[in-house]
Coordinates of C-alpha atoms and ligand atoms in Angstrom, one line a residue:
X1 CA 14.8 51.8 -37.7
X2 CA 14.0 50.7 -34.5
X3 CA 16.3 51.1 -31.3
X4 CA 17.3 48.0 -29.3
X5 CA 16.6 50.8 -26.3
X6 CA 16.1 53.9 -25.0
X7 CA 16.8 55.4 -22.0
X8 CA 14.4 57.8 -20.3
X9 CA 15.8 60.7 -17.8
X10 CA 15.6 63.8 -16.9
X11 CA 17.5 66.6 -14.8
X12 CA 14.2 67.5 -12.8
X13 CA 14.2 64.2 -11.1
X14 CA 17.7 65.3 -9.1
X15 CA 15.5 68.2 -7.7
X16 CA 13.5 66.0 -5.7
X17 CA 15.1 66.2 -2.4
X18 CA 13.8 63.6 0.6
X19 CA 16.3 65.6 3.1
X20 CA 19.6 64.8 4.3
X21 CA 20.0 61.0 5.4
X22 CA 17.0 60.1 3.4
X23 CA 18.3 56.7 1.7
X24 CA 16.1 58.3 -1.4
X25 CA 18.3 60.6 -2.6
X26 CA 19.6 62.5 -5.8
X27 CA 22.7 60.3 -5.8
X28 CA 20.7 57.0 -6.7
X29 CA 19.5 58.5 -10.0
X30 CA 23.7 60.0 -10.5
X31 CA 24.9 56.7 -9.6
X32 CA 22.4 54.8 -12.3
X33 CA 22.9 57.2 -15.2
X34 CA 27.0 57.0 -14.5
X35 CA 27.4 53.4 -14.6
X36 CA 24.5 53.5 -17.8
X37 CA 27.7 55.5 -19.8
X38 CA 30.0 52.7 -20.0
X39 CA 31.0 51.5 -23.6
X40 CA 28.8 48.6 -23.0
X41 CA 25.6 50.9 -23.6
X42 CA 27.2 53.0 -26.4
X43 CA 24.2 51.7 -28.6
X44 CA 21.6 53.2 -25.9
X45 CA 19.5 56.7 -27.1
X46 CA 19.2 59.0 -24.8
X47 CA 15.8 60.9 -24.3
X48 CA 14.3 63.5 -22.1
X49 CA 11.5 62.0 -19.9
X50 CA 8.6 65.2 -20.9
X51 CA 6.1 66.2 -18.0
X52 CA 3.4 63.9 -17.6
X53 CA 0.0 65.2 -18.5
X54 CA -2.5 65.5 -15.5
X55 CA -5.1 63.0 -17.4
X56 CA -2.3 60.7 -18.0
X57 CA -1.6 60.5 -14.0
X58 CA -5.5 60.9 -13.3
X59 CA -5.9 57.4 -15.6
X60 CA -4.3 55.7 -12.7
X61 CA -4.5 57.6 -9.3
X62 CA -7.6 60.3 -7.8
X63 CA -7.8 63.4 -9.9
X64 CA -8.0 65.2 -6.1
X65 CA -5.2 63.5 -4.8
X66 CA -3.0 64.4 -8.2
X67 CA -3.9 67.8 -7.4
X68 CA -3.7 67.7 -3.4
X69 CA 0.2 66.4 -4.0
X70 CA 0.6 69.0 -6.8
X71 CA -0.7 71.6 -4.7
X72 CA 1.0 70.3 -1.4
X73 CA 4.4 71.1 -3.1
X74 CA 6.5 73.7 -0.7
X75 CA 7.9 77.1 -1.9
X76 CA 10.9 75.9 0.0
X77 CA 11.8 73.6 2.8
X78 CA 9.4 70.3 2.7
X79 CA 6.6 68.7 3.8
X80 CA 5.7 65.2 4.8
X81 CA 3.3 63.5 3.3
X82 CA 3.8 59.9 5.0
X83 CA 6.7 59.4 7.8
X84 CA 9.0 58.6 4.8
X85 CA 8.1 61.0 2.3
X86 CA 8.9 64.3 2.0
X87 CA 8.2 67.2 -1.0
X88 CA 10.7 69.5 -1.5
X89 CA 10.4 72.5 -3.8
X90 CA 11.6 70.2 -6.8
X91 CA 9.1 67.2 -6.0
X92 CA 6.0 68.3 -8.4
X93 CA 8.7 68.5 -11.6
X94 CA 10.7 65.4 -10.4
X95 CA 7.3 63.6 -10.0
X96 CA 5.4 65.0 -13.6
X97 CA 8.8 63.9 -15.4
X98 CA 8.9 60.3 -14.1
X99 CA 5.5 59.9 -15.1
X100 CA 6.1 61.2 -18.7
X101 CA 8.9 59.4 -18.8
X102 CA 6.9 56.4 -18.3
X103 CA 4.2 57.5 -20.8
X104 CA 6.8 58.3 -23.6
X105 CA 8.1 54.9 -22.9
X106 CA 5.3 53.2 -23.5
X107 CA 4.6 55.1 -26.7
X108 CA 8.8 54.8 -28.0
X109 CA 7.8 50.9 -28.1
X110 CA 4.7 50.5 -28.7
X111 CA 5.2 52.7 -31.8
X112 CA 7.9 50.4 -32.8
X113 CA 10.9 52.9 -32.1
X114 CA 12.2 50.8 -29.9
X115 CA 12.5 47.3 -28.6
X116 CA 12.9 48.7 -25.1
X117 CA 12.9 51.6 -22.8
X118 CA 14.3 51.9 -19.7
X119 CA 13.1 54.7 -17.3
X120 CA 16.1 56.1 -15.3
X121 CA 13.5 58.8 -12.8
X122 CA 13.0 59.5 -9.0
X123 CA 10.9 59.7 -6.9
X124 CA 10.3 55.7 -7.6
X125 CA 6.3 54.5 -7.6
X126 CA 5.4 51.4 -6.9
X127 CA 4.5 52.3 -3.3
X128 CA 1.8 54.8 -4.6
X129 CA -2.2 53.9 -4.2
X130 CA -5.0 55.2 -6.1
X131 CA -5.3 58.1 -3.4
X132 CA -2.7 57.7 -1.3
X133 CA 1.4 58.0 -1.9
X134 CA 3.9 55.9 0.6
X135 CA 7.1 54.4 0.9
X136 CA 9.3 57.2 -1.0
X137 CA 6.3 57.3 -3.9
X138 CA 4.4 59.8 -5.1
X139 CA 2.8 58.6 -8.1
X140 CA 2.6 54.9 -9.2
X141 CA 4.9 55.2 -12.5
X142 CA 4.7 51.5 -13.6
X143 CA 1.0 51.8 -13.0
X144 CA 0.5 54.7 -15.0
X145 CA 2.7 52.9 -18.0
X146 CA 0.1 50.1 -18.2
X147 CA -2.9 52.1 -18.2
X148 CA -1.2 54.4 -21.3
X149 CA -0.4 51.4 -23.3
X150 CA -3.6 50.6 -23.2
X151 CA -5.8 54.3 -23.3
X152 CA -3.3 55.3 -25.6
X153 CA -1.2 52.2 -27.6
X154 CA -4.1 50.1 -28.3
X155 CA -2.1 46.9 -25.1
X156 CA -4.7 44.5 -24.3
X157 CA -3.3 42.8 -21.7
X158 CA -0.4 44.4 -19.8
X159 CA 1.8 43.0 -17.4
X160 CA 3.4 44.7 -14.1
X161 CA 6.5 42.5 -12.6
X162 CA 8.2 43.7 -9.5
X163 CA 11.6 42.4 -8.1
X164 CA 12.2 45.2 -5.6
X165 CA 12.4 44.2 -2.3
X166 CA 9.5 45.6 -1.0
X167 CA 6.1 44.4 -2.1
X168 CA 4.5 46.6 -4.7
X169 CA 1.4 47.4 -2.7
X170 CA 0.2 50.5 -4.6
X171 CA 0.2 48.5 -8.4
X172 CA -1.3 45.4 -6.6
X173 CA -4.6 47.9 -5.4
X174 CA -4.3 49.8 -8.9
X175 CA -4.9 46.2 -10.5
X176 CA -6.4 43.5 -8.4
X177 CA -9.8 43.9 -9.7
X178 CA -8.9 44.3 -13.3
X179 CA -7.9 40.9 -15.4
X180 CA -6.8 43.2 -18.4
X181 CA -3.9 43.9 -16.2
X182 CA -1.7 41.4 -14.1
X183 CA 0.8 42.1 -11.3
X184 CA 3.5 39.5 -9.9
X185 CA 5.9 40.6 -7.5
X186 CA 9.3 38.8 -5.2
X187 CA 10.0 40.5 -1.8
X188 CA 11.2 39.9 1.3
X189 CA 8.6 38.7 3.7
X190 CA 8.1 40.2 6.5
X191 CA 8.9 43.3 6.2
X192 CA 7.8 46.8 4.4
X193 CA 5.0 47.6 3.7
X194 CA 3.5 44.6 5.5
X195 CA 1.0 42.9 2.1
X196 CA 1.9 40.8 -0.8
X197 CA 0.9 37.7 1.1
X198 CA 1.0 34.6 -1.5
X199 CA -3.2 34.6 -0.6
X200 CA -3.1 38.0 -2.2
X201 CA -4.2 37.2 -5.4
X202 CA -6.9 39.7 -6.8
X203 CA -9.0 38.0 -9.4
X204 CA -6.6 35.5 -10.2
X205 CA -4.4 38.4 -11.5
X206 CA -2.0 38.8 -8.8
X207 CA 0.9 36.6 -8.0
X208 CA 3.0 36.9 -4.8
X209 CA 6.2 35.1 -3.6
X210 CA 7.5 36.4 0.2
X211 CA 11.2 35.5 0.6
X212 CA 12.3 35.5 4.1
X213 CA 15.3 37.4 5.2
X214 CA 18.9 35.9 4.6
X215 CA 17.5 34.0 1.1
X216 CA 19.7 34.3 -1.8
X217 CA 20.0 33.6 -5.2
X218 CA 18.6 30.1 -5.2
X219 CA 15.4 30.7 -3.1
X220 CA 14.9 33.9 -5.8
X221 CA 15.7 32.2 -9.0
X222 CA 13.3 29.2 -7.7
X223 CA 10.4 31.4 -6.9
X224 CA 10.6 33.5 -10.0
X225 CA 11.1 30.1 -12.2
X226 CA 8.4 28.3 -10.7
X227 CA 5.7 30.7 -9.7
X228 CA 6.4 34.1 -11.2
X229 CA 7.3 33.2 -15.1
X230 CA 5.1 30.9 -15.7
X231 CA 1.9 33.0 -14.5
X232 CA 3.4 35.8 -16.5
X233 CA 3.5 33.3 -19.7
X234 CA 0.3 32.4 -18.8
X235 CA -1.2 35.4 -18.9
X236 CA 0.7 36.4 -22.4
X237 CA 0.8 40.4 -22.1
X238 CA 0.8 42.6 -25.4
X239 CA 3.3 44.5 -23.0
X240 CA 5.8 44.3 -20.2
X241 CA 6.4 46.4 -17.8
X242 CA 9.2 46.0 -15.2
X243 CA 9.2 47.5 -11.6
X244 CA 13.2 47.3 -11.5
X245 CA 14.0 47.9 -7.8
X246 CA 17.9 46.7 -6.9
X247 CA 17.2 46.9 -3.2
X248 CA 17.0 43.3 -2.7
X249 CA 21.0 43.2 -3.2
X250 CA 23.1 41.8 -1.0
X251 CA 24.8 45.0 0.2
X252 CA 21.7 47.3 0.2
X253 CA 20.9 48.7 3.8
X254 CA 17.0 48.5 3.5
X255 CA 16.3 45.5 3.7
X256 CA 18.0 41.9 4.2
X257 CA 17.9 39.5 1.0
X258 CA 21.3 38.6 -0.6
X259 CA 21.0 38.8 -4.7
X260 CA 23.7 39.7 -6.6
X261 CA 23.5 41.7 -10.0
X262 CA 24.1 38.3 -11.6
X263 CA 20.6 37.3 -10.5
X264 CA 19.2 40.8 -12.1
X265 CA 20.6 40.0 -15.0
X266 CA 19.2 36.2 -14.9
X267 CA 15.5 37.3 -13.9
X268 CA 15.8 40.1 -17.1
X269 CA 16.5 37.1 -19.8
X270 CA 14.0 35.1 -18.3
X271 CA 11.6 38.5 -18.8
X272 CA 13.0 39.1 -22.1
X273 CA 12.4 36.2 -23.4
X274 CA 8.6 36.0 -22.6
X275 CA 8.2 39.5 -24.0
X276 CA 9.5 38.5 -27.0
X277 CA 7.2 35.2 -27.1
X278 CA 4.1 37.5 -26.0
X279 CA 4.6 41.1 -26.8
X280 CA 7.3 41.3 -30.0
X281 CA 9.9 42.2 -27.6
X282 CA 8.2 45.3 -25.8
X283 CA 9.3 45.9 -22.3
X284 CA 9.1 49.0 -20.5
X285 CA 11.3 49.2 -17.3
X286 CA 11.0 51.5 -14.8
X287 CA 13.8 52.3 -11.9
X288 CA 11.9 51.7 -8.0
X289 CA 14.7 51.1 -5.4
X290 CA 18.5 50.1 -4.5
X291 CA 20.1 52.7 -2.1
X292 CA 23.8 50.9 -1.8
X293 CA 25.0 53.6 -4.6
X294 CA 27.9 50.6 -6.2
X295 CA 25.1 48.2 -6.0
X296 CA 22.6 49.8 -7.3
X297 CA 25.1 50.6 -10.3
X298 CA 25.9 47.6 -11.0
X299 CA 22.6 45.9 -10.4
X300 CA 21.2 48.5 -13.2
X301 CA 23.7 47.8 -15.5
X302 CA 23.1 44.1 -15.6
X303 CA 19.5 44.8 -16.1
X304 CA 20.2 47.2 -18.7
X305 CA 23.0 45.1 -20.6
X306 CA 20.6 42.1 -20.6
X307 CA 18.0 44.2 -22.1
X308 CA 19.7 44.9 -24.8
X309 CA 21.0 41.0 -25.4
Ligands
ZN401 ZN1 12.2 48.8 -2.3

């Protein structure tokens, strides 16, 4: 029988500890997998995400920088590896399991288990370059999703979207020169990391739409229905994968666009249904941002909920 979803976690990724005041904290991934135990999502399965193996990871990112962030992993206290982000003791784990969570994800749905997976791990990814991890990311999970489905699942085409509200810099350099894969991406423009520029658009594979601070529901529900969808229609992926960041919420400290979790739950119909035109329903969504702890809830339990309509 196949599952209308399952949910990927796992313990490990509460060990990975940014420090005190880092808005990337354990309580994120509490606050997600809380509000994901309503009666609403009685029908979800629960699954532990396994450790990612080292060639899944090395698909994706440096085999020397998988093994210089492996390796750089403190006995105790932490140490930086950009200005905003740190390893604790528990980072390596936290980091292997939200990879293998992604991996098994992939391989839950496109083995026809389930419809859908979504990925409920920290540290986030979408920041992470080939060689080079940024932004609260160590490894680039969504990334290493698309590059399984397709080593491993037999995916042709796969499909990164991105509605965080920071640009997905580290998937955008992991893809632009490959038209097997195809990234689109919403953020607020200006502001972290500093790309996604609409001229940003790899071989014709990249799509990106800057919103400027203060825009709303409207101005995001125009760019995704205008720009976004259709290029993802376009491109008709054998599977989706979803950067789900909830940091572009009105109430979220980061950063300064004002969506509610109505407009999550809008932008994952409009996903669901191309999946299910292009793909037989497979999406694979993976938890980036959202540090308001009652938005981010909520925001992921629209997502959730409209992933299982
Ligand atoms: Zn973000």
């Amino acid at each position: 029988m196949t599952e209308p979803l399952i949910l990927f976690t796992h313990p490990a990724c509460l060990d990975h500890d940014p420090g005190t005041g880092h808005p990337e904290r354990p309580h994120r991934l509490r606050a997600v997998l809380r509000a994901l135990e309503g009666s609403d999502f009685a029908g979800i399965r629960k699954r532990e995400a396994p450790l990612a193996e080292i060639d899944q990871i090395a698909r994706v990112h440096d085999a020397d920088f998988v093994r210089l962030i492996l390796d750089s992993v403190p006995t105790e206290g932490r140490v930086q590896v950009d200005p905003d982000t740190a390893l604790s003791p528990g980072s390596g784990q936290a980091a292997l399991r939200a990879a293998g969570g992604a991996c098994a994800a992939v391989d839950a749905v496109m083995g026809g288990e389930a419809k859908r997976a979504f990925i409920a791990v920290r540290p986030p990814g979408h920041h992470a370059e080939t060689a080079r991890a940024m932004g609260f990311c160590l490894f680039n999970n969504v990334a290493i999703a698309a590059r399984h489905a397709q080593a491993a699942r037999g995916a042709k085409k796969v499909a990164v979207v991105d509605f965080d509200v920071h640009h997905g810099n580290g998937t955008q350099e992991i893809f632009e020169r490959d038209p097997s894969l195809f990234f689109a991406s919403s953020h607020q423009w200006p502001c972290y990391p500093g790309t996604g520029a609409p001229d940003e658009r790899g071989v014709g594979n990249v799509v990106n739409v800057g919103l400027a601070p203060g825009s709303g529901s409207v101005a995001f529900r125009q760019a995704w229905e205008r720009q976004i969808l259709p290029a993802v229609d376009d491109f008709a992926p054998d599977l989706l994968v979803i950067s789900a960041g909830f940091d572009a919420h009105a109430d979220d400290p980061l950063a300064q666009l004002e969506l509610t979790e109505d407009d999550y739950a809008w932008v994952t119909e409009k996903l669901m249904a191309i999946a299910d035109r292009h793909a037989k329903g497979r999406v694979v969504s993976a938890l980036e941002g959202g540090y308001d702890l009652r938005a981010l809830a909520a925001s992921a339990a629209a997502h959730v909920r409209a992933m299982m309509a």
